[in-house]
Amino acid sequence: MTRAAAESRPGGGGDAPGTYWLLWFERSGAASYVSHLDTVRALQRTFARAGVALALSGGFRPKARLSLPLPLPVGAAGLDELAVAEVADGAPPPARALGALQAAAPPGITPLRLQTCAMRPRPRALEARYAAEMRGDPGALVAAATWFAAQEGVTVERVTPKGRRTLDLTRYVGDLAVQPVPGGAHVTFVVRHRHDGAARPQEVIDLLAGRAGCASVAHHLTRVGVSYQGLPRDASSGGEE
Amino acid sequence: MQTPSTASERSCPSGEWPRDELEDLLSRVTRPGRYVGGEFNLRLKPQARPRVVLSYPDVYEVGMANQAVQILYAAVNDETPGVAERAYCPWPDMGDLMRARDVRLWSLESQAPVAACDLWGITLPHELTFTNVLEMLDLAGVTLHAAARGEDEPIVLGGGPAVADPWPLAAFFDAFFVGEVEGRVAELVEALGARTRAERLDQLGRVPGVWLPPRSAADAAGPPARRQVFTEFARTMPVTRPLVPLLEAVHDRAVVELMRGCTRGCRFCQAGMWYRPVRERPVDLVVEAAARTLAATGCDEVSLVSLSSCDYSAIGEAVERVRALRPGLRVSLPSLRVDSAAVRLGRFGAGQRGSATLAPEAGTQRLRERINKGVDEAQLMDAVEAVFSGGFTGLKLYFMLGLPGESDDDARAIAATATKAAELARRVSRGRARLSVAVSSFVPKPHTPFEREAFAGEVVLRRRQRLLHDALPRTVKAAFHDVSGSLVEASLARGGRGSDAFVEAAWRNGARFDGWRERFDLRAWSTAAASCGVTLGEPAMTDPATAPWREAVDPGVDAAFLDEERRRAEAGLHTEDCRRGECGACGVCGGGVEMEVVA
Ligand code: SF4
């Protein structure tokens, strides 16, 4: 079915005012360990439990129309994540729906706020801010970040199902800051999402760990916020826009 | 994720569970979501005592589909002062890491060590999960042999259908519960309040249905435990707030158990003997349960489950009324009876435009009569026609090989039946039909009329699989059960006293996840068999003629009834379903236990 056909379908949404909802939510704890698709399913189920019907795609196996514009890595929490939902006719007012969604969500998924949108939003992530803790020698971790800041290019190799590719991390990672704490460091950085892709947070952690000679494990990896293009004014995430 | 600090002192000794360490493990395994809980309808009672951990000895996704764990989880948490948490068998990647880092198995709810709970209840679905029980005990740091467990270790209680013969696991469990536990949960939890381990075990041993295995080879076994029947089944609301995983489930549907028990009397079927008598929930209760479960799960499909849902007395009304709960709601029945009326009911399920399944079990009328299947070829073909004229595009037929009295010709006859069904399917569906057959191996099970029959053995099963495979047309896809797994199943299903040593030897040789074809390790089992003097495929450490399982378990079904059914099988005589005809005097009813069917 074409998009135009789907949008003109009765009950299928279309661009009527209030049909598109932007749901901002937190993902934390146990929910951090599920995949992108599982998170989508958990949110779809949350809507169903809350009694808010989502519009359905066409075809033999209709799917509820809800998507997450920027997948969160498995193992990462997200403080202010975005879901775009297309609700069916007869949905309750968003102010009332938020409470129902909060009551219906599983542990680890917390709906924070809802905004309606008259037109189908097409958000594109520009930047995502991350924070994590690493265990190891604090001085070595600080030195690793200092080294990275001084480089013009840092090439890393990525193994994908389609084969190996290299990317220059300095194009995609900015504002890398390492704060020493007892037994390790608190690390923050920004991942820039360009038209040709983005760095993975784990690639930043791997780089620091490799330079500092410590375990490549990001503890409490958290996406603090994301800047989007293509959202209505005042729709942003993470409190900085 | 809840931090360990939410758990009580006993369940979370300070410093034992650095969160970092767990996070580190999770970052290194496949599907870390298996180990963290966080499901919809999760219950958290961090301060409650006693602390019970419930387990299903397989990987999380498989265990989450088990209804017994869901029932017990709700019963302990919602109806007793205690708390129930869960743990499943870590997949080998996680198991290996836990050993390497000396991290002990934790419960999903509190992340506290399983070893620190008061009672560890493990449901035992079938023999090919037995080595996973040992794996879990070991990963939890719980002493493997019950006789050697210390005062602070949990009481390990086994339940579920494989308790029909508890001998192959007797050394590893402190106690077994035989039968349906719902009516005894409060008593079990109360027994845990006793001061010492010995007192707790003593109290548990007084709960009807509990069997305490002998603690040494010299000890005599205690009296057999009578299988418990949940007599309030028909008046009790089923679980309506089940746990729903965030990880993708194999079947994403709300489940309502509308009936328990089946008295069709298939002579190979252990469940048919084990869950007697039939008890049906009233339609109003079924509809109410479906409405509540749909609301609590957010599912868009309801499955009305039982051993044989099409036999539920008001199945048509139940399906119609559940469908009316919500426009477009799908209502599925897990197994369709082999008749056209039943198949027509199946069209309301997710299977519409998908696949239906029918189980004729045998290829000849003679053999179907011997197993009391009560289905003839005309009924089967009617059902096949109904499947494809009703909109299904696929059909899977279930058959068994190795049934008592079976010959090579019976195996070939399965191919003839499947070929005829495929031709009919092609005609009715104008060439769009897909027909497949799934062929399992018959393993004689305790407490059935065939409990003393011989297992067909590897050579016969492999020959008949080949015969059938060669005789089937290419258009019919066939899937055969792995014979090696059946050999182990056959040795354990009727294992005698001492057969626990065989299970332990196999586990020590590396056997685990035996029900997973890709992980099944025949070498581990063959070596164990050689060292324990067991012939694979033969009942381990026993002569089945002595029926050693009856020393531990009184199933309620009389041995005389089973013997008579065996005689009738040999004579090819049909035994009527007692729900529709006369009481067959199986011995189950009486003393407050009775059949309950809706008008
Ligand atoms: S005692 Fe009679 S009525 Fe009861 S389950 Fe057995 S055969 Fe059926």
CSV table of N, CA and C and ligand atoms in Angstrom, one decimal, chain B residues 263 276-277 578 583-589 595, ligand 1:
chain,number,residue,atom,x,y,z
B,263,THR,N,-10.6,-36.4,28.8
B,263,THR,CA,-10.9,-37.8,29.0
B,263,THR,C,-11.2,-38.6,27.7
B,276,ARG,N,-6.7,-35.7,34.8
B,276,ARG,CA,-8.1,-36.0,35.0
B,276,ARG,C,-8.6,-35.5,36.4
B,277,PRO,N,-9.9,-35.3,36.6
B,277,PRO,CA,-11.0,-35.4,35.6
B,277,PRO,C,-11.1,-34.1,34.9
B,578,CYS,N,-15.5,-40.5,28.9
B,578,CYS,CA,-16.5,-40.5,30.0
B,578,CYS,C,-17.3,-39.3,30.1
B,583,CYS,N,-19.0,-43.8,32.8
B,583,CYS,CA,-17.7,-43.7,33.5
B,583,CYS,C,-16.9,-44.9,33.3
B,584,GLY,N,-15.7,-44.7,32.9
B,584,GLY,CA,-14.8,-45.8,32.6
B,584,GLY,C,-14.1,-46.4,33.9
B,585,ALA,N,-14.5,-45.8,35.0
B,585,ALA,CA,-13.9,-46.3,36.3
B,585,ALA,C,-12.4,-46.2,36.3
B,586,CYS,N,-11.9,-45.1,36.0
B,586,CYS,CA,-10.4,-44.9,36.0
B,586,CYS,C,-9.9,-44.7,37.4
B,587,GLY,N,-10.8,-44.4,38.3
B,587,GLY,CA,-10.4,-44.3,39.8
B,587,GLY,C,-10.2,-42.9,40.2
B,588,VAL,N,-10.2,-41.9,39.3
B,588,VAL,CA,-9.9,-40.5,39.7
B,588,VAL,C,-11.0,-39.9,40.6
B,589,CYS,N,-12.2,-40.1,40.1
B,589,CYS,CA,-13.3,-39.4,40.8
B,589,CYS,C,-13.7,-40.0,42.1
B,595,MET,N,-15.9,-34.7,37.9
B,595,MET,CA,-15.9,-34.0,36.6
B,595,MET,C,-16.9,-32.9,36.7
C,1,SF4,S1,-13.6,-41.8,37.3
C,1,SF4,FE1,-14.9,-42.0,35.5
C,1,SF4,S2,-15.8,-40.0,35.2
C,1,SF4,FE2,-14.0,-39.7,36.5
C,1,SF4,S3,-12.4,-39.3,35.0
C,1,SF4,FE3,-12.3,-41.5,35.4
C,1,SF4,S4,-13.5,-42.4,33.8
C,1,SF4,FE4,-14.0,-40.2,33.8
